[in-house]
PDB file of C-alpha atoms in Angstrom:
ATOM      1  CA  MET A  11      11.563  32.549 -95.182  1.00  0.00           C
ATOM      2  CA  GLU A  12      13.064  30.469 -97.996  1.00  0.00           C
ATOM      3  CA  ALA A  13      16.413  32.273 -97.604  1.00  0.00           C
ATOM      4  CA  MET A  14      16.537  31.500 -93.880  1.00  0.00           C
ATOM      5  CA  HIS A  15      15.655  27.874 -94.603  1.00  0.00           C
ATOM      6  CA  ASN A  16      18.572  27.684 -97.046  1.00  0.00           C
ATOM      7  CA  ILE A  17      20.934  29.077 -94.406  1.00  0.00           C
ATOM      8  CA  GLN A  18      19.895  26.387 -91.932  1.00  0.00           C
ATOM      9  CA  GLN A  19      20.576  23.705 -94.530  1.00  0.00           C
ATOM     10  CA  LEU A  20      23.853  25.084 -95.919  1.00  0.00           C
ATOM     11  CA  VAL A  21      25.391  26.504 -92.727  1.00  0.00           C
ATOM     12  CA  PRO A  22      24.539  24.138 -89.846  1.00  0.00           C
ATOM     13  CA  VAL A  23      24.931  25.644 -86.386  1.00  0.00           C
ATOM     14  CA  THR A  24      26.244  23.236 -83.753  1.00  0.00           C
ATOM     15  CA  MET A  25      27.576  23.320 -80.209  1.00  0.00           C
ATOM     16  CA  ASN A  26      31.079  22.308 -79.161  1.00  0.00           C
ATOM     17  CA  ASP A  27      32.188  20.541 -75.975  1.00  0.00           C
ATOM     18  CA  ASN A  28      32.403  23.894 -74.159  1.00  0.00           C
ATOM     19  CA  GLU A  29      28.723  24.659 -74.781  1.00  0.00           C
ATOM     20  CA  GLU A  30      29.649  27.296 -77.402  1.00  0.00           C
ATOM     21  CA  VAL A  31      27.792  27.813 -80.674  1.00  0.00           C
ATOM     22  CA  VAL A  32      30.112  27.161 -83.645  1.00  0.00           C
ATOM     23  CA  ILE A  33      29.991  27.184 -87.455  1.00  0.00           C
ATOM     24  CA  SER A  34      32.177  25.648 -90.168  1.00  0.00           C
ATOM     25  CA  SER A  35      33.992  28.373 -92.106  1.00  0.00           C
ATOM     26  CA  ARG A  36      33.885  26.172 -95.212  1.00  0.00           C
ATOM     27  CA  ASP A  37      30.094  25.990 -95.016  1.00  0.00           C
ATOM     28  CA  LEU A  38      29.934  29.750 -94.463  1.00  0.00           C
ATOM     29  CA  HIS A  39      32.277  30.450 -97.393  1.00  0.00           C
ATOM     30  CA  LYS A  40      30.090  28.330 -99.659  1.00  0.00           C
ATOM     31  CA  TYR A  41      26.850  29.970 -98.540  1.00  0.00           C
ATOM     32  CA  LEU A  42      28.195  33.514 -98.949  1.00  0.00           C
ATOM     33  CA  HIS A  43      29.089  32.770-102.595  1.00  0.00           C
ATOM     34  CA  ILE A  44      32.609  34.121-102.112  1.00  0.00           C
ATOM     35  CA  GLN A  45      34.415  34.204-105.458  1.00  0.00           C
ATOM     36  CA  THR A  46      37.855  34.013-103.835  1.00  0.00           C
ATOM     37  CA  ARG A  47      39.148  30.507-103.167  1.00  0.00           C
ATOM     38  CA  TYR A  48      38.451  29.306 -99.633  1.00  0.00           C
ATOM     39  CA  LYS A  49      42.111  28.984 -98.598  1.00  0.00           C
ATOM     40  CA  VAL A  50      42.843  32.566 -99.656  1.00  0.00           C
ATOM     41  CA  TRP A  51      39.619  33.980 -98.233  1.00  0.00           C
ATOM     42  CA  ILE A  52      39.894  32.414 -94.771  1.00  0.00           C
ATOM     43  CA  LEU A  53      43.472  33.642 -94.344  1.00  0.00           C
ATOM     44  CA  ARG A  54      42.297  37.167 -95.180  1.00  0.00           C
ATOM     45  CA  MET A  55      39.541  36.872 -92.597  1.00  0.00           C
ATOM     46  CA  LEU A  56      42.013  35.738 -89.933  1.00  0.00           C
ATOM     47  CA  GLU A  57      44.015  38.928 -90.519  1.00  0.00           C
ATOM     48  CA  TYR A  58      41.244  40.935 -88.836  1.00  0.00           C
ATOM     49  CA  GLY A  59      42.734  40.066 -85.455  1.00  0.00           C
ATOM     50  CA  PHE A  60      40.959  36.838 -84.587  1.00  0.00           C
ATOM     51  CA  GLU A  61      42.868  34.467 -82.288  1.00  0.00           C
ATOM     52  CA  GLU A  62      43.125  30.697 -82.568  1.00  0.00           C
ATOM     53  CA  ASN A  63      41.528  28.753 -79.675  1.00  0.00           C
ATOM     54  CA  GLU A  64      39.842  31.986 -78.626  1.00  0.00           C
ATOM     55  CA  ASP A  65      37.710  32.847 -81.661  1.00  0.00           C
ATOM     56  CA  TYR A  66      38.177  29.737 -83.783  1.00  0.00           C
ATOM     57  CA  GLN A  67      39.692  26.266 -83.836  1.00  0.00           C
ATOM     58  CA  ARG A  68      41.582  24.694 -86.726  1.00  0.00           C
ATOM     59  CA  VAL A  69      40.659  21.079 -87.457  1.00  0.00           C
ATOM     60  CA  THR A  70      41.853  18.569 -90.046  1.00  0.00           C
ATOM     61  CA  GLN A  71      39.690  15.741 -91.272  1.00  0.00           C
ATOM     62  CA  LYS A  72      39.691  13.224 -94.122  1.00  0.00           C
ATOM     63  CA  CYS A  73      37.314  14.109 -96.952  1.00  0.00           C
ATOM     64  CA  ASP A  74      36.323  12.467-100.207  1.00  0.00           C
ATOM     65  CA  THR A  75      37.543  14.687-103.074  1.00  0.00           C
ATOM     66  CA  PRO A  76      37.732  14.211-106.878  1.00  0.00           C
ATOM     67  CA  GLY A  77      41.373  13.252-106.328  1.00  0.00           C
ATOM     68  CA  GLY A  78      40.503  10.663-103.706  1.00  0.00           C
ATOM     69  CA  ILE A  79      40.409  10.813 -99.907  1.00  0.00           C
ATOM     70  CA  GLN A  80      42.558  13.698 -98.681  1.00  0.00           C
ATOM     71  CA  ASN A  81      43.150  15.650 -95.479  1.00  0.00           C
ATOM     72  CA  GLN A  82      41.142  18.861 -95.447  1.00  0.00           C
ATOM     73  CA  THR A  83      41.573  21.762 -93.018  1.00  0.00           C
ATOM     74  CA  ASP A  84      38.558  23.631 -91.723  1.00  0.00           C
ATOM     75  CA  TYR A  85      38.315  26.549 -89.310  1.00  0.00           C
ATOM     76  CA  ILE A  86      35.497  26.116 -86.811  1.00  0.00           C
ATOM     77  CA  LEU A  87      34.272  29.598 -85.903  1.00  0.00           C
ATOM     78  CA  LYS A  88      32.632  30.696 -82.698  1.00  0.00           C
ATOM     79  CA  ILE A  89      29.404  32.472 -83.472  1.00  0.00           C
ATOM     80  CA  ASP A  90      30.686  35.966 -82.584  1.00  0.00           C
ATOM     81  CA  MET A  91      33.503  35.587 -85.118  1.00  0.00           C
ATOM     82  CA  ALA A  92      31.060  34.285 -87.723  1.00  0.00           C
ATOM     83  CA  LYS A  93      28.827  37.330 -87.198  1.00  0.00           C
ATOM     84  CA  GLU A  94      31.778  39.687 -87.649  1.00  0.00           C
ATOM     85  CA  ILE A  95      32.879  37.927 -90.828  1.00  0.00           C
ATOM     86  CA  CYS A  96      29.361  38.193 -92.246  1.00  0.00           C
ATOM     87  CA  MET A  97      29.324  41.921 -91.515  1.00  0.00           C
ATOM     88  CA  ILE A  98      32.706  42.378 -93.244  1.00  0.00           C
ATOM     89  CA  GLN A  99      31.336  40.877 -96.489  1.00  0.00           C
ATOM     90  CA  ARG A 100      28.882  43.769 -96.976  1.00  0.00           C
ATOM     91  CA  SER A 101      26.540  41.602 -99.002  1.00  0.00           C
ATOM     92  CA  GLU A 102      22.894  40.584 -98.782  1.00  0.00           C
ATOM     93  CA  ARG A 103      23.840  36.989 -98.003  1.00  0.00           C
ATOM     94  CA  GLY A 104      26.224  38.220 -95.329  1.00  0.00           C
ATOM     95  CA  ARG A 105      23.417  40.247 -93.765  1.00  0.00           C
ATOM     96  CA  GLN A 106      21.046  37.267 -93.860  1.00  0.00           C
ATOM     97  CA  ALA A 107      23.618  34.911 -92.357  1.00  0.00           C
ATOM     98  CA  ARG A 108      24.475  37.382 -89.576  1.00  0.00           C
ATOM     99  CA  LYS A 109      20.785  37.767 -88.704  1.00  0.00           C
ATOM    100  CA  HIS A 110      20.421  33.985 -88.632  1.00  0.00           C
ATOM    101  CA  PHE A 111      23.440  33.581 -86.337  1.00  0.00           C
ATOM    102  CA  ILE A 112      22.091  36.207 -83.931  1.00  0.00           C
ATOM    103  CA  GLU A 113      18.793  34.297 -83.707  1.00  0.00           C
ATOM    104  CA  MET A 114      20.573  30.970 -83.217  1.00  0.00           C
ATOM    105  CA  ASP A 115      22.800  32.449 -80.503  1.00  0.00           C
ATOM    106  CA  LYS A 116      19.749  33.656 -78.589  1.00  0.00           C
ATOM    107  CA  LYS A 117      18.029  30.298 -79.060  1.00  0.00           C
ATOM    108  CA  PHE A 118      20.995  28.211 -77.868  1.00  0.00           C
ATOM    109  CA  ASN A 119      21.592  30.428 -74.821  1.00  0.00           C
ATOM    110  CA  SER A 120      18.007  30.951 -73.707  1.00  0.00           C
ATOM    111  CA  PRO A 121      17.195  29.829 -70.142  1.00  0.00           C
ATOM    112  CA  GLU A 122      14.952  27.091 -71.546  1.00  0.00           C
ATOM    113  CA  ALA A 123      17.744  25.711 -73.753  1.00  0.00           C
ATOM    114  CA  LEU A 124      20.280  25.833 -70.916  1.00  0.00           C
ATOM    115  CA  ILE A 125      17.964  23.973 -68.564  1.00  0.00           C
ATOM    116  CA  ALA A 126      17.182  21.389 -71.262  1.00  0.00           C
ATOM    117  CA  ARG A 127      20.902  20.718 -71.812  1.00  0.00           C
ATOM    118  CA  LEU A 128      21.482  20.431 -68.083  1.00  0.00           C
ATOM    119  CA  LEU A 129      18.654  17.903 -67.844  1.00  0.00           C
ATOM    120  CA  GLN A 130      20.145  15.863 -70.688  1.00  0.00           C
ATOM    121  CA  LEU A 131      23.576  15.911 -69.071  1.00  0.00           C
ATOM    122  CA  LYS A 132      22.185  15.026 -65.671  1.00  0.00           C
ATOM    123  CA  ASN A 133      20.144  12.105 -67.046  1.00  0.00           C
ATOM    124  CA  LYS A 134      23.112  10.850 -69.060  1.00  0.00           C
ATOM    125  CA  MET A 135      25.401  10.825 -66.030  1.00  0.00           C
ATOM    126  CA  LYS A 136      22.700   9.224 -63.893  1.00  0.00           C
ATOM    127  CA  ASN A 137      22.267   6.387 -66.375  1.00  0.00           C
ATOM    128  CA  GLN A 138      26.029   5.855 -66.680  1.00  0.00           C
ATOM    129  CA  ASN A 139      26.721   5.708 -62.986  1.00  0.00           C
ATOM    130  CA  THR A 140      23.652   5.697 -60.778  1.00  0.00           C
ATOM    131  CA  SER A 141      25.530   4.734 -57.637  1.00  0.00           C
ATOM    132  CA  GLN A 142      28.050   7.538 -58.021  1.00  0.00           C
ATOM    133  CA  PHE A 143      25.308  10.066 -58.673  1.00  0.00           C
ATOM    134  CA  THR A 144      23.403   8.965 -55.583  1.00  0.00           C
ATOM    135  CA  LYS A 145      26.561   9.158 -53.488  1.00  0.00           C
ATOM    136  CA  SER A 146      27.307  12.686 -54.673  1.00  0.00           C
ATOM    137  CA  ASN A 147      23.861  13.863 -53.621  1.00  0.00           C
ATOM    138  CA  THR A 148      24.011  12.227 -50.177  1.00  0.00           C
ATOM    139  CA  LYS A 149      27.520  13.398 -49.360  1.00  0.00           C
ATOM    140  CA  THR A 150      27.790  15.141 -45.989  1.00  0.00           C
ATOM    141  CA  TYR A 151      29.696  18.378 -45.609  1.00  0.00           C
ATOM    142  CA  PRO A 152      31.197  19.924 -42.487  1.00  0.00           C
ATOM    143  CA  ASN A 153      28.941  22.220 -40.532  1.00  0.00           C
ATOM    144  CA  THR A 154      30.054  25.807 -41.077  1.00  0.00           C
ATOM    145  CA  LYS A 155      27.585  27.453 -38.696  1.00  0.00           C
ATOM    146  CA  THR A 156      29.350  29.871 -36.377  1.00  0.00           C
ATOM    147  CA  SER A 157      28.604  30.850 -32.818  1.00  0.00           C
ATOM    148  CA  THR A 158      30.565  34.106 -32.455  1.00  0.00           C
ATOM    149  CA  HIS A 159      29.923  37.500 -33.969  1.00  0.00           C
ATOM    150  CA  LYS A 160      33.505  37.660 -35.295  1.00  0.00           C
ATOM    151  CA  SER A 161      33.275  34.381 -37.194  1.00  0.00           C
ATOM    152  CA  GLU A 162      29.846  35.360 -38.521  1.00  0.00           C
ATOM    153  CA  ILE A 163      31.289  38.555 -40.013  1.00  0.00           C
ATOM    154  CA  SER A 164      34.164  36.549 -41.500  1.00  0.00           C
ATOM    155  CA  SER A 165      31.683  34.198 -43.171  1.00  0.00           C
ATOM    156  CA  ILE A 166      29.826  37.133 -44.719  1.00  0.00           C
ATOM    157  CA  ASP A 167      33.081  38.696 -45.930  1.00  0.00           C
ATOM    158  CA  LEU A 168      33.950  35.466 -47.755  1.00  0.00           C
ATOM    159  CA  SER A 169      30.588  35.343 -49.515  1.00  0.00           C
ATOM    160  CA  THR A 170      30.523  36.019 -53.254  1.00  0.00           C
ATOM    161  CA  ASN A 171      27.814  36.980 -55.719  1.00  0.00           C
ATOM    162  CA  PHE A 172      26.588  34.608 -58.419  1.00  0.00           C
ATOM    163  CA  ARG A 173      28.918  35.967 -61.112  1.00  0.00           C
ATOM    164  CA  ASP A 174      32.066  35.738 -58.978  1.00  0.00           C
ATOM    165  CA  THR A 175      31.060  32.320 -57.655  1.00  0.00           C
ATOM    166  CA  ALA A 176      30.694  31.051 -61.221  1.00  0.00           C
ATOM    167  CA  LYS A 177      34.178  32.358 -62.067  1.00  0.00           C
ATOM    168  CA  ILE A 178      35.663  30.695 -58.986  1.00  0.00           C
ATOM    169  CA  ILE A 179      34.023  27.367 -59.751  1.00  0.00           C
ATOM    170  CA  GLY A 180      34.886  27.561 -63.440  1.00  0.00           C
ATOM    171  CA  ILE A 181      31.475  27.677 -65.123  1.00  0.00           C
ATOM    172  CA  ARG A 182      29.573  30.241 -67.164  1.00  0.00           C
ATOM    173  CA  GLU A 183      27.301  32.401 -65.006  1.00  0.00           C
ATOM    174  CA  ASN A 184      24.099  31.723 -66.962  1.00  0.00           C
ATOM    175  CA  LEU A 185      24.757  27.972 -66.913  1.00  0.00           C
ATOM    176  CA  PHE A 186      25.476  28.082 -63.153  1.00  0.00           C
ATOM    177  CA  VAL A 187      22.284  30.022 -62.432  1.00  0.00           C
ATOM    178  CA  SER A 188      20.246  27.633 -64.594  1.00  0.00           C
ATOM    179  CA  TRP A 189      21.738  24.699 -62.681  1.00  0.00           C
ATOM    180  CA  LEU A 190      20.777  26.277 -59.331  1.00  0.00           C
ATOM    181  CA  LEU A 191      17.227  26.871 -60.573  1.00  0.00           C
ATOM    182  CA  LEU A 192      16.943  23.386 -62.047  1.00  0.00           C
ATOM    183  CA  ASN A 193      18.069  21.748 -58.795  1.00  0.00           C
ATOM    184  CA  ASN A 194      15.750  23.884 -56.662  1.00  0.00           C
ATOM    185  CA  TYR A 195      18.395  25.753 -54.712  1.00  0.00           C
ATOM    186  CA  CYS A 196      17.025  29.105 -55.898  1.00  0.00           C
ATOM    187  CA  TYR A 197      13.997  30.681 -57.501  1.00  0.00           C
ATOM    188  CA  ARG A 198      13.264  34.049 -59.128  1.00  0.00           C
ATOM    189  CA  ASP A 199      10.921  36.383 -57.283  1.00  0.00           C
ATOM    190  CA  ALA A 200       8.410  38.775 -58.867  1.00  0.00           C
ATOM    191  CA  SER A 201      11.244  41.234 -59.578  1.00  0.00           C
ATOM    192  CA  ASP A 202      13.331  38.498 -61.275  1.00  0.00           C
ATOM    193  CA  ASN A 203      15.830  38.489 -58.395  1.00  0.00           C
ATOM    194  CA  LEU A 204      17.414  35.205 -57.323  1.00  0.00           C
ATOM    195  CA  LYS A 205      16.318  34.031 -53.881  1.00  0.00           C
ATOM    196  CA  PRO A 206      17.232  30.787 -52.063  1.00  0.00           C
ATOM    197  CA  TYR A 207      14.654  28.229 -51.003  1.00  0.00           C
ATOM    198  CA  ALA A 208      14.313  27.705 -47.261  1.00  0.00           C
ATOM    199  CA  HIS A 209      15.869  24.223 -47.376  1.00  0.00           C
ATOM    200  CA  ALA A 210      19.042  25.653 -48.981  1.00  0.00           C
ATOM    201  CA  MET A 211      19.512  28.704 -46.748  1.00  0.00           C
ATOM    202  CA  GLU A 212      22.721  27.298 -45.211  1.00  0.00           C
ATOM    203  CA  TYR A 213      24.516  27.863 -48.546  1.00  0.00           C
ATOM    204  CA  PHE A 214      23.628  31.559 -48.824  1.00  0.00           C
ATOM    205  CA  THR A 215      23.985  34.869 -47.022  1.00  0.00           C
ATOM    206  CA  PHE A 216      22.440  38.289 -47.642  1.00  0.00           C
ATOM    207  CA  ARG A 217      24.089  41.671 -48.104  1.00  0.00           C
ATOM    208  CA  PHE A 218      22.302  44.964 -47.562  1.00  0.00           C
ATOM    209  CA  TYR A 219      23.329  47.611 -50.084  1.00  0.00           C
ATOM    210  CA  THR A 220      22.600  51.245 -50.915  1.00  0.00           C
ATOM    211  CA  THR A 221      23.314  52.839 -54.307  1.00  0.00           C
ATOM    212  CA  GLN A 222      24.512  56.380 -54.974  1.00  0.00           C
ATOM    213  CA  HIS A 223      20.923  57.259 -55.882  1.00  0.00           C
ATOM    214  CA  ASN A 224      19.769  56.164 -52.409  1.00  0.00           C
ATOM    215  CA  HIS A 225      18.191  52.964 -53.709  1.00  0.00           C
ATOM    216  CA  SER A 226      18.609  50.161 -51.207  1.00  0.00           C
ATOM    217  CA  GLY A 227      17.994  46.457 -51.283  1.00  0.00           C
ATOM    218  CA  ILE A 228      19.176  43.012 -50.246  1.00  0.00           C
ATOM    219  CA  GLN A 229      21.526  40.988 -52.455  1.00  0.00           C
ATOM    220  CA  THR A 230      21.710  37.199 -52.273  1.00  0.00           C
ATOM    221  CA  MET A 231      25.279  35.936 -51.857  1.00  0.00           C
ATOM    222  CA  ILE A 232      26.794  32.440 -51.805  1.00  0.00           C
ATOM    223  CA  ASN A 233      28.892  31.571 -48.753  1.00  0.00           C
ATOM    224  CA  SER A 234      32.002  29.394 -48.617  1.00  0.00           C
ATOM    225  CA  LYS A 235      30.007  26.258 -47.770  1.00  0.00           C
ATOM    226  CA  GLY A 236      27.723  26.871 -50.726  1.00  0.00           C
ATOM    227  CA  ARG A 237      30.689  27.238 -53.064  1.00  0.00           C
ATOM    228  CA  GLU A 238      32.196  23.951 -51.884  1.00  0.00           C
ATOM    229  CA  VAL A 239      28.908  22.040 -52.070  1.00  0.00           C
ATOM    230  CA  PHE A 240      27.917  23.381 -55.494  1.00  0.00           C
ATOM    231  CA  LYS A 241      31.424  22.822 -56.860  1.00  0.00           C
ATOM    232  CA  ALA A 242      31.455  19.215 -55.613  1.00  0.00           C
ATOM    233  CA  LEU A 243      28.041  18.466 -57.116  1.00  0.00           C
ATOM    234  CA  LEU A 244      28.938  20.065 -60.456  1.00  0.00           C
ATOM    235  CA  ILE A 245      32.125  17.992 -60.610  1.00  0.00           C
ATOM    236  CA  ASP A 246      30.266  14.795 -59.659  1.00  0.00           C
ATOM    237  CA  GLU A 247      27.719  15.469 -62.414  1.00  0.00           C
ATOM    238  CA  ASN A 248      30.537  16.156 -64.902  1.00  0.00           C
ATOM    239  CA  VAL A 249      29.182  19.634 -65.610  1.00  0.00           C
ATOM    240  CA  ILE A 250      32.656  21.005 -64.841  1.00  0.00           C
ATOM    241  CA  ASN A 251      36.156  19.529 -64.712  1.00  0.00           C
ATOM    242  CA  ASN A 252      37.920  19.348 -61.352  1.00  0.00           C
ATOM    243  CA  GLU A 253      41.230  20.442 -62.901  1.00  0.00           C
ATOM    244  CA  ASN A 254      39.716  23.747 -64.004  1.00  0.00           C
ATOM    245  CA  VAL A 255      38.780  24.839 -60.484  1.00  0.00           C
ATOM    246  CA  ILE A 256      41.773  23.809 -58.369  1.00  0.00           C
ATOM    247  CA  GLY A 257      43.181  26.912 -56.742  1.00  0.00           C
ATOM    248  CA  ASN A 258      40.628  29.281 -58.300  1.00  0.00           C
ATOM    249  CA  GLU A 259      38.789  29.968 -55.050  1.00  0.00           C
ATOM    250  CA  LYS A 260      41.913  30.766 -53.054  1.00  0.00           C
ATOM    251  CA  THR A 261      43.183  33.089 -55.783  1.00  0.00           C
ATOM    252  CA  LYS A 262      39.858  34.910 -56.049  1.00  0.00           C
ATOM    253  CA  LEU A 263      39.431  35.439 -52.325  1.00  0.00           C
ATOM    254  CA  LEU A 264      42.968  36.769 -51.910  1.00  0.00           C
ATOM    255  CA  ASN A 265      42.543  39.390 -54.665  1.00  0.00           C
TER     256      ASN A 265
END
């Protein structure tokens, strides 16, 4: 217990702007009691095939040193990279740190934590611009209900599952699902399947499926109107950036 407490103090786990769990490599180097100098050690770690801006980010900041205030470079590691580095060390401290990072990763990405962060973001945006938030939630969208069998089939064909919809919109799937649950568009049934509430049925369609083992069921899909509405609301709430989703839907549907 004391060892885990020391890890929390010496290697703080934080979250970056992209909702990713990150760790300072300098803090990790210090905790692991690496005898090799930090600058030499971190370069050796980078040789294991990690990619900048994918697995880590290099940052420079001013720090107070014995020689005065100087620029100091740190490598901010995503948690998966940090876990790999801990495993490479083959030491007791490396094992303890890796176990700690696994627990922190689960904690930060639990449904409860995701919903809590969405609530914080939503309240922050509401306080900053109440009128804009109200407008975004009262916006009217064109009626996409169809009257012919042909157009109805076309609407179903353009429907996408939750994972593909999240990719099109430009948001992580678990964050998107948590947002839908938080805003009462969906709920989970007794089998943990996502189902739409009656008041939100116009944004969803259903697909009947049969597996190779003759198991059949009904899958909830999001139609084109649902994608547009959810995307607009997520942009208005600053959960996603408009620039990240321009053209994504057209590209996905043409593939």
